[in-house]
Short mmCIF file of C-alpha atoms and ligand atoms in Angstrom, two decimals:
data_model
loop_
_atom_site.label_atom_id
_atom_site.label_comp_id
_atom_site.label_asym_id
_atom_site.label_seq_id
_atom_site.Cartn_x
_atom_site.Cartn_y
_atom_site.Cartn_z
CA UNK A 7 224.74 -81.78 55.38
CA UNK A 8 222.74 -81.87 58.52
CA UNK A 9 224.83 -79.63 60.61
CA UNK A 10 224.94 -77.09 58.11
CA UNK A 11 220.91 -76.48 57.91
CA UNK A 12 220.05 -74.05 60.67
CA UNK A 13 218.03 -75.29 63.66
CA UNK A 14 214.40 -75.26 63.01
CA UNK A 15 213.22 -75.96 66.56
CA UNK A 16 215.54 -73.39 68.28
CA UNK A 17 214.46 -70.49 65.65
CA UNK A 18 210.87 -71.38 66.56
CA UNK A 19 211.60 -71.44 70.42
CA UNK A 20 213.33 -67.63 70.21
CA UNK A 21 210.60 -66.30 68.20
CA UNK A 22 207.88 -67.38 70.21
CA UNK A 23 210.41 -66.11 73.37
CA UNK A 24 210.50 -62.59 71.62
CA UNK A 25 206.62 -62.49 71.10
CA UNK A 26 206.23 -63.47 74.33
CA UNK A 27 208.43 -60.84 75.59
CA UNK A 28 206.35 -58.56 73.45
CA UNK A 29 203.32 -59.09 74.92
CA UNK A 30 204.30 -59.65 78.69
CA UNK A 31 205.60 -55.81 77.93
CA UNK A 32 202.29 -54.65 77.32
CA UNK A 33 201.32 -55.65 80.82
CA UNK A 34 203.66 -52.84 82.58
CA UNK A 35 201.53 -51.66 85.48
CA UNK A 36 201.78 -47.81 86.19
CA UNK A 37 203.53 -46.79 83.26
CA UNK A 38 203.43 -43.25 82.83
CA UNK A 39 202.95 -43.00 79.06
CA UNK A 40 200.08 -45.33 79.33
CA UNK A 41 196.89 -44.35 76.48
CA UNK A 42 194.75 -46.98 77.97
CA UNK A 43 194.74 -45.95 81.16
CA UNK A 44 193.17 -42.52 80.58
CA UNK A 45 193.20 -39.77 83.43
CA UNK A 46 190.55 -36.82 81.90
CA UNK A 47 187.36 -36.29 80.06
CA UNK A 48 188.82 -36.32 76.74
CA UNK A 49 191.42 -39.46 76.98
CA UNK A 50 188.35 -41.31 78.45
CA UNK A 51 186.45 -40.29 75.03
CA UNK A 52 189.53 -41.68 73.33
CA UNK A 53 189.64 -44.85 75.05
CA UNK A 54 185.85 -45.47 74.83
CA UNK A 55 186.53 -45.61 71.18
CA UNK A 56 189.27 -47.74 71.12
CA UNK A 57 187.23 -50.52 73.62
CA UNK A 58 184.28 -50.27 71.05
CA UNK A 59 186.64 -50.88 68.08
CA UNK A 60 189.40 -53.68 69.30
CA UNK A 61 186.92 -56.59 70.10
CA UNK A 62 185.78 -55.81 67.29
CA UNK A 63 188.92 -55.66 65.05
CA UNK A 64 189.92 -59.22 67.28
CA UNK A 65 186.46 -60.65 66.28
CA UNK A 66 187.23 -60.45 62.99
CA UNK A 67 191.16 -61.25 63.28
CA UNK A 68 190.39 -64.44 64.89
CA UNK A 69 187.35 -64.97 62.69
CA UNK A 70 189.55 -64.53 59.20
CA UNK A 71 192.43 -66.54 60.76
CA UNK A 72 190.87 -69.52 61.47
CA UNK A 73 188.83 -69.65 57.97
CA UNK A 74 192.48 -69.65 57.16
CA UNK A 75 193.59 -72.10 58.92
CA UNK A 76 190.78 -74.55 58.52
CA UNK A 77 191.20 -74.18 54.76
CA UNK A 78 194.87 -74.49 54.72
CA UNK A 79 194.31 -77.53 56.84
CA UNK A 80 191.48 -79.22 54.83
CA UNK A 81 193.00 -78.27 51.67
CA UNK A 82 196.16 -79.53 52.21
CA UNK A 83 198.70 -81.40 49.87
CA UNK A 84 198.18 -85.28 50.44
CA UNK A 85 201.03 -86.16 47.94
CA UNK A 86 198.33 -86.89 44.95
CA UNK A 87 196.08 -85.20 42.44
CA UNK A 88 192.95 -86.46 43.63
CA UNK A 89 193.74 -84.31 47.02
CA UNK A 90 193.22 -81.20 44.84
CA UNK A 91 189.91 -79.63 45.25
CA UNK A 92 187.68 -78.48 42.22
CA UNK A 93 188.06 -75.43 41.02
CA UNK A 94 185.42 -72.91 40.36
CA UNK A 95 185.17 -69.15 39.49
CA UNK A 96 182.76 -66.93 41.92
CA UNK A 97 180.20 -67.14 44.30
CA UNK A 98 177.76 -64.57 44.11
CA UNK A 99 176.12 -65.48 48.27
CA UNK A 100 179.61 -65.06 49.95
CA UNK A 101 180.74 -62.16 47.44
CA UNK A 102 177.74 -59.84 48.78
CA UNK A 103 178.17 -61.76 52.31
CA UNK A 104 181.98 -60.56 52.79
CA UNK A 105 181.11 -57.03 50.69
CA UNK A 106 177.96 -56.31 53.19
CA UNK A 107 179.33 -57.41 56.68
CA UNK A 108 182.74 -55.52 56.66
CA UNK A 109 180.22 -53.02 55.13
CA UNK A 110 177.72 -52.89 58.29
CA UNK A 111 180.60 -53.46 61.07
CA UNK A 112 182.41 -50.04 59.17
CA UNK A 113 179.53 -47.98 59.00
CA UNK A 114 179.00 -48.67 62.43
CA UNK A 115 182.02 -47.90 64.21
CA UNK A 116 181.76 -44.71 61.95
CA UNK A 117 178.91 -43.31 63.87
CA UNK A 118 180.36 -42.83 67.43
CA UNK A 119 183.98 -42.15 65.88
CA UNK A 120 182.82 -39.28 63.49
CA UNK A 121 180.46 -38.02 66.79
CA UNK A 122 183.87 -38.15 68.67
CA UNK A 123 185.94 -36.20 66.16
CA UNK A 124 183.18 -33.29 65.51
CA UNK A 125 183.15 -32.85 69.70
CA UNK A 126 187.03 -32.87 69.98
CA UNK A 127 187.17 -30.12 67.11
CA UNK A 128 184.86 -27.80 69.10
CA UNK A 129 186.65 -25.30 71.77
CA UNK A 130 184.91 -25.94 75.17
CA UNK A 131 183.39 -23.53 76.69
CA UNK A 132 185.27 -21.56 79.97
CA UNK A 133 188.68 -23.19 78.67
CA UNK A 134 192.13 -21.77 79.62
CA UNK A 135 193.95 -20.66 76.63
CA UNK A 136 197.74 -21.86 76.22
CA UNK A 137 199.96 -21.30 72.96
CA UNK A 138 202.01 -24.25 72.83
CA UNK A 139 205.12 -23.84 70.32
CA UNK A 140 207.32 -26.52 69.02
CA UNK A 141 210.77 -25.96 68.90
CA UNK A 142 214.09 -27.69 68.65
CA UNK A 143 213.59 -29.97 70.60
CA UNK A 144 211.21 -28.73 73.55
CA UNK A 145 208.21 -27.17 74.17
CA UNK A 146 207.23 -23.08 75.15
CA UNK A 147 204.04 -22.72 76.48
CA UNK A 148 202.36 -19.11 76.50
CA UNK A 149 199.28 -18.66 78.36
CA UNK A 150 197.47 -16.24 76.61
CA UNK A 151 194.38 -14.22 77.16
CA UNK A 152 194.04 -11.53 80.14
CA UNK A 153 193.14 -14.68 82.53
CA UNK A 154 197.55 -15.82 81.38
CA UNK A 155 198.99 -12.72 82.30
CA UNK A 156 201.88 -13.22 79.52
CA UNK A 157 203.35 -15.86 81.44
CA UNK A 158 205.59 -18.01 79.27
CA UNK A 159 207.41 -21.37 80.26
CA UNK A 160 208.97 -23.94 78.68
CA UNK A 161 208.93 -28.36 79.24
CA UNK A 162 206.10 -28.14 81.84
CA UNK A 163 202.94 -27.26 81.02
CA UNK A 164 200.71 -26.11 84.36
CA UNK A 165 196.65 -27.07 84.08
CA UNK A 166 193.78 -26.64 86.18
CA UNK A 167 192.31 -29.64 87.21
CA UNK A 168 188.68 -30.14 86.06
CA UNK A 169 188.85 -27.22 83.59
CA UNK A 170 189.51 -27.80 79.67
CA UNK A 171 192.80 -26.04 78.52
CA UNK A 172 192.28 -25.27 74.67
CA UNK A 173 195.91 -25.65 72.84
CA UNK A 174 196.79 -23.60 69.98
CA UNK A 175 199.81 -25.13 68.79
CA UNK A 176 202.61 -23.86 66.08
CA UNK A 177 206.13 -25.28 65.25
CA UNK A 178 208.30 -21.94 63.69
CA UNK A 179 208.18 -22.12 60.18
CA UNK A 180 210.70 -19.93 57.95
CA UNK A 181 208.26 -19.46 55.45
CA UNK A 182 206.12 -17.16 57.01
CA UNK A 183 207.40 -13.51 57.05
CA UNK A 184 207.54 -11.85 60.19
CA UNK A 185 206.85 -15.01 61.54
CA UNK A 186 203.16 -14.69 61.50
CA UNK A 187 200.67 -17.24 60.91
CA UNK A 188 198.43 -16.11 58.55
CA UNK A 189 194.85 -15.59 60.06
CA UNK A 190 195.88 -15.24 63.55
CA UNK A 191 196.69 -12.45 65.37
CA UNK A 192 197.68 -13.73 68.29
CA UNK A 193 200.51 -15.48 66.53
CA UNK A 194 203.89 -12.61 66.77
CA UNK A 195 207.11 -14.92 66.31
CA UNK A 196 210.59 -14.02 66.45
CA UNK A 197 211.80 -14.67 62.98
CA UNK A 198 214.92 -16.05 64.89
CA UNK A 199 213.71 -18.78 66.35
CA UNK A 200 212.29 -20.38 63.32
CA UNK A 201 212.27 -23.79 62.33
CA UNK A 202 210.39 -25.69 59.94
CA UNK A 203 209.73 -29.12 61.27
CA UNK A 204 206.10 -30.99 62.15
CA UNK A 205 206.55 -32.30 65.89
CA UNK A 206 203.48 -33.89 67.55
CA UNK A 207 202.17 -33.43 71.49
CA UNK A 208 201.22 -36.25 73.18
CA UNK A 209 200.22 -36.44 76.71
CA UNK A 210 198.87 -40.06 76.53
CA UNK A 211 197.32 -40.13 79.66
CA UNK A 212 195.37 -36.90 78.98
CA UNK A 213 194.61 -37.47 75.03
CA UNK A 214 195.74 -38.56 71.48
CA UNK A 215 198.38 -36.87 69.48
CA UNK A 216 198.40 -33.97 67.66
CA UNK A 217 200.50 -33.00 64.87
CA UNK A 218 202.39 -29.70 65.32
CA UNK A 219 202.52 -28.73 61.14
CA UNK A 220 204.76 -25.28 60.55
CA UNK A 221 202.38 -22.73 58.93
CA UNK A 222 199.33 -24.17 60.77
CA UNK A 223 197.98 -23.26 64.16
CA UNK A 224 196.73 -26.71 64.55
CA UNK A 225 194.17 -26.97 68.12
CA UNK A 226 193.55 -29.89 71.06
CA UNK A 227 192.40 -29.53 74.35
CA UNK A 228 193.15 -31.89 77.52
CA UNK A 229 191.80 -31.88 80.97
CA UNK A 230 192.99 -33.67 84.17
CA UNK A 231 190.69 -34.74 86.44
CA UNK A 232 193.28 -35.38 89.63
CA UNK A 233 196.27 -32.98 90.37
CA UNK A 234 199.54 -34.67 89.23
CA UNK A 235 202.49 -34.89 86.62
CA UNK A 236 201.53 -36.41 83.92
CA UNK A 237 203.91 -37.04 81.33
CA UNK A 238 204.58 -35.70 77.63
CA UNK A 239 206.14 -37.00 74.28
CA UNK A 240 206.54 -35.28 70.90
CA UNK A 241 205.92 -38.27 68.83
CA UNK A 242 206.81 -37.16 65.61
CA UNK A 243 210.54 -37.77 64.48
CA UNK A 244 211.56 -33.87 63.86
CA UNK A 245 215.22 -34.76 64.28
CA UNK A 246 218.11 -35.98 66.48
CA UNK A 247 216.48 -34.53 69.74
CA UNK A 248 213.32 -36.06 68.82
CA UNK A 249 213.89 -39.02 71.12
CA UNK A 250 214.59 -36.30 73.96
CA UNK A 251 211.86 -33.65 73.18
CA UNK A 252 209.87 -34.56 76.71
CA UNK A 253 207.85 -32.37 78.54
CA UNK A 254 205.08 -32.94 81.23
CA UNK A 255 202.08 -31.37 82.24
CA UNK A 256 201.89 -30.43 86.09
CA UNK A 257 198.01 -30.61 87.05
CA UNK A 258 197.07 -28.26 90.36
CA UNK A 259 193.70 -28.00 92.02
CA UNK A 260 192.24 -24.89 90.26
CA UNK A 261 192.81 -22.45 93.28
CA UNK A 262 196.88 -23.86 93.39
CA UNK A 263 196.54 -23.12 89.73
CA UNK A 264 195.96 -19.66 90.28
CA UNK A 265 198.21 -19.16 92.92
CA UNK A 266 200.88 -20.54 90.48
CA UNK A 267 199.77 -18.10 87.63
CA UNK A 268 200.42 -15.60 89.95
CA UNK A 269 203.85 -16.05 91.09
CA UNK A 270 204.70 -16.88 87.53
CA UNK A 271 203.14 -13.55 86.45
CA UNK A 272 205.65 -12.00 88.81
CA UNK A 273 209.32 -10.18 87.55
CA UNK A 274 212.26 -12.20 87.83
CA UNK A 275 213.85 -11.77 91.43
CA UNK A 276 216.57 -9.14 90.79
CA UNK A 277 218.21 -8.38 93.39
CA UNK A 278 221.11 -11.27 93.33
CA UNK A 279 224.35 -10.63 95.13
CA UNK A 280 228.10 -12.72 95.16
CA UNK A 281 228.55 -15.83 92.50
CA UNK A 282 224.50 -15.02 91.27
CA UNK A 283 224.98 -11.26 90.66
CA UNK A 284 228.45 -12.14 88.65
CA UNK A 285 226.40 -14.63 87.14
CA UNK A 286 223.68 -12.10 86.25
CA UNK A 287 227.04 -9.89 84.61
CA UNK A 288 227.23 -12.75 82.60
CA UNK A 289 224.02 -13.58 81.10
CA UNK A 290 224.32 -9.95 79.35
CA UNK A 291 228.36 -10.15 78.74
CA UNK A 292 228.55 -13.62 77.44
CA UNK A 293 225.36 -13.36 75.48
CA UNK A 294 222.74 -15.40 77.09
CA UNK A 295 220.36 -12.50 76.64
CA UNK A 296 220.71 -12.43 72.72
CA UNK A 297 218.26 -15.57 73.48
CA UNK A 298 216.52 -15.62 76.33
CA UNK A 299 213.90 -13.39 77.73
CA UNK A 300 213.83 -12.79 81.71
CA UNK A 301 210.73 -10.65 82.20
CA UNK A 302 211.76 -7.99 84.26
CA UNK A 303 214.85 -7.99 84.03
CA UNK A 304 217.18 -4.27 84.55
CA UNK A 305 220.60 -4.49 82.98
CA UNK A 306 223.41 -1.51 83.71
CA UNK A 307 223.72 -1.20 80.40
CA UNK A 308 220.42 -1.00 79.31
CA UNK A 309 220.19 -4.71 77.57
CA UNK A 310 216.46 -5.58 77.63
CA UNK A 311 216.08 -9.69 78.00
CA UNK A 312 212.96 -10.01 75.77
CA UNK A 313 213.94 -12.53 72.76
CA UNK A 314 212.15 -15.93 72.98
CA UNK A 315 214.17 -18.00 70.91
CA UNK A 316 215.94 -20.54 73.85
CA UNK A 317 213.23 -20.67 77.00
CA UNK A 318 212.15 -18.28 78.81
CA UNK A 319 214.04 -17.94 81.91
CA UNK A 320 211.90 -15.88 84.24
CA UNK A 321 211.00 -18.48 86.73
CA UNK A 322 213.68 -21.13 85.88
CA UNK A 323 214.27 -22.38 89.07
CA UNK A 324 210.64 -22.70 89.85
CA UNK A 325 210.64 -25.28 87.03
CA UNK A 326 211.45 -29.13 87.79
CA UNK A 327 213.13 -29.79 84.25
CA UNK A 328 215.06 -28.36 81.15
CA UNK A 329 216.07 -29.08 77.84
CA UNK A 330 213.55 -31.02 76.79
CA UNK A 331 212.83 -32.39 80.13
CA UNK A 332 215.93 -34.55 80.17
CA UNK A 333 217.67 -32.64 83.38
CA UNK A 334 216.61 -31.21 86.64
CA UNK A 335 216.82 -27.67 87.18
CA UNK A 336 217.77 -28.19 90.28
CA UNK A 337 221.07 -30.07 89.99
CA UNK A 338 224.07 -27.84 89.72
CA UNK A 339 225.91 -30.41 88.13
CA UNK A 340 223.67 -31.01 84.96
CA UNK A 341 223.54 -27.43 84.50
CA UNK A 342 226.95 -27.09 84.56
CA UNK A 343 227.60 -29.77 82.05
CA UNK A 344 224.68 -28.54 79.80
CA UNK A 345 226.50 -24.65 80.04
CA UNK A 346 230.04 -26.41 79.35
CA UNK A 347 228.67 -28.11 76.16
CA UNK A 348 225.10 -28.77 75.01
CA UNK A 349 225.49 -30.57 72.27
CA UNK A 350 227.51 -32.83 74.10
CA UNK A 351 224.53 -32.94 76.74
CA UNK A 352 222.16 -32.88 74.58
CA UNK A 353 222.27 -34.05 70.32
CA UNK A 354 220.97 -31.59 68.59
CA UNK A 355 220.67 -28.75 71.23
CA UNK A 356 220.26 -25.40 69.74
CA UNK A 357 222.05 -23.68 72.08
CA UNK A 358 225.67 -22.66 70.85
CA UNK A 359 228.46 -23.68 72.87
CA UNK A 360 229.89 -20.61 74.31
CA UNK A 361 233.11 -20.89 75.51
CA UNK A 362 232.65 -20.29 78.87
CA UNK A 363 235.05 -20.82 81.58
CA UNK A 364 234.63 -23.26 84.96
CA UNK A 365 234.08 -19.69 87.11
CA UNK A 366 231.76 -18.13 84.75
CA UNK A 367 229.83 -21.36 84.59
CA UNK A 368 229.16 -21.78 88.46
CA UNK A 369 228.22 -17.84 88.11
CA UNK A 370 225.82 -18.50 85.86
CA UNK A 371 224.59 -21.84 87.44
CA UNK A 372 224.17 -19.66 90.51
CA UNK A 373 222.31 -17.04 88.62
CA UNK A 374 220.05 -19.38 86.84
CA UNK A 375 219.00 -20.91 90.29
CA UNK A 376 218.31 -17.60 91.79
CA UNK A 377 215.80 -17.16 89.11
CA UNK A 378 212.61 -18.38 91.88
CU1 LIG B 550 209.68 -32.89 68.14
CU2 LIG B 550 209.86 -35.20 67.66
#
């Protein structure tokens, strides 16, 4: 009989191996995605919460479990009735004890948490304004205003550094007509692109999540204090991609910022010639454009490149990463294999698998990097 019972000692010993694992994982030095490590203003607010309220929350964990522990020990079976200890009904001291203390300790972590959340709602003043719009399964950003010059991009979102960028966020419901969100102007969609799923940004580094609800134009703001990449997560599941719906945010010393806005601002460089102009032929002929906007752009045939429902594809090869951030822009060979098939590059890529040939797809490879 004894062989058949299962091990006691070894399922003990490969438990306490998996916590173990667990927790060594949480020391990871220089992770990227890391929330306690904050790098801004606002993640620092976060944080300060969070290292008022987990002592706290392990003061009383360790508090509760040993009461446990003590009474399951003293309390315990001896093997006869006289072991059992009397019974009684209520106890009116440690009723209002255990009622008022949970009671104080709540009321006041509430203070500085509600004082957090009413600052976080507020837009800060002399903020740079960026439309952020969930799709499936990456991220546009529009900066809007005069100060954005109607520069759109897509997976990398560019900051000042030591300057609050306000976020309006939307994720393309079909519900709304026109594609409008009701009670804000700014908000013009292209009924196309439409897609009715909550996503959530999260730049852990820079600040909490935010849910990205269709219908809503939901508002964050995040602020780097050092130029860098900083890296981005929708952490909602909204599908297949979800796992793949990356992004970062590029910080730049204010001035680089600028410079950047600039050349961003800029019309596409049109004047390709060889493999990039066939490739330009292309966009148009094998219907690329019926998607993606390339400001600027001059067709022979009098195509304009102005819908927004794949990325914009002004400054492509300016940009470090696509779909979703899970390739670089810069390597022919993933954006060959993303043209040849993107669903088999990428589950649950949007992009319709077009048929093209090995030629047409170094032209357009060879366009798409042209595109400074
Ligand atoms: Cu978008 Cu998960």
């Amino acid at each position: 009989m004894r062989a058949g019972r299962p091990r006691r000692s070894g399922l003990i010993g490969w438990a306490l191996l998996a916590m173990a694992m667990l927790l060594l994982a949480g020391c990871a030095t220089d992770a990227p995605q890391d929330a306690l490590s904050p790098q801004g203003p606002i993640a620092r607010m976060q944080d300060d919460l969070w290292d008022l309220v987990y002592p706290i929350a392990v003061g009383v964990f360790i508090f509760v479990q040993a009461g446990l522990l003590f009474v399951m020990w003293r309390f315990r079976s001896r093997g006869d009735n006289a072991s059992v200890p009397a019974q009684l009904h209520g106890n009116t001291r440690l009723e209002l004890l255990w009622t008022i203390i949970p009671a104080l300790i709540l009321a006041g972590v509430a203070v500085p948490t509600t004082r957090a959340i009413f600052t976080l709602a507020e837009e800060p003043e002399g903020s740079l304004q960026v439309r952020v719009v969930a799709k499936q399964f990456w991220w546009e950003f529009e900066y809007t205003g005069e100060e954005g010059q109607g520069v759109v991009s897509a997976n990398e979102l560019h900051i000042p550094t030591g300057r609050p960028v306000y976020l309006k966020m939307e994720a393309l419901s079909p519900q709304i007509p026109d594609g409008k969100i009701p009670g804000d102007p700014e908000s013009v969609q292209n009924p196309q692109a439409l897609n009715g799923v909550i996503h959530s940004f999260w730049v852990p580094r820079l600040a909490g999540k935010q849910d990205v609800v269709p219908g809503h134009v939901r508002t964050m703001y995040i602020e780097a204090e050092e130029p860098g990449d900083y890296s981005g997560q929708c952490a909602e599941f909204c599908g297949i991609g979800h796992a793949v719906m990356r992004f970062k945010v590029v910080a730049h010393d204010p001035a680089a910022f600028d410079e950047w806005l600039t050349t961003q601002s800029a019309d596409a460089f049109d004047g390709q010639s060889g493999l990039a102009a066939e490739g330009k032929a292309l966009f148009e002929s094998a219907g690329c454009i019926a998607c993606h906007a390339i400001n600027g752009y001059t067709s022979t045939t009098g195509g304009k490149a102005g819908v927004r429902v794949g990325p914009n594809l002004t400054h492509f090869a300016s940009r470090g990463v696509f779909a979703g951030g899970m390739f670089d822009n810069a390597d022919a060979e993933q954006l060959a294999a993303w043209l040849r098939n993107p669903q088999a590059a990428k589950q649950g890529a949007q992009m319709p698998n077009l048929g093209l040939s090995e030629d047409q797809i170094a032209a357009l490879v060879a366009y798409l990097q042209s595109l400074k």
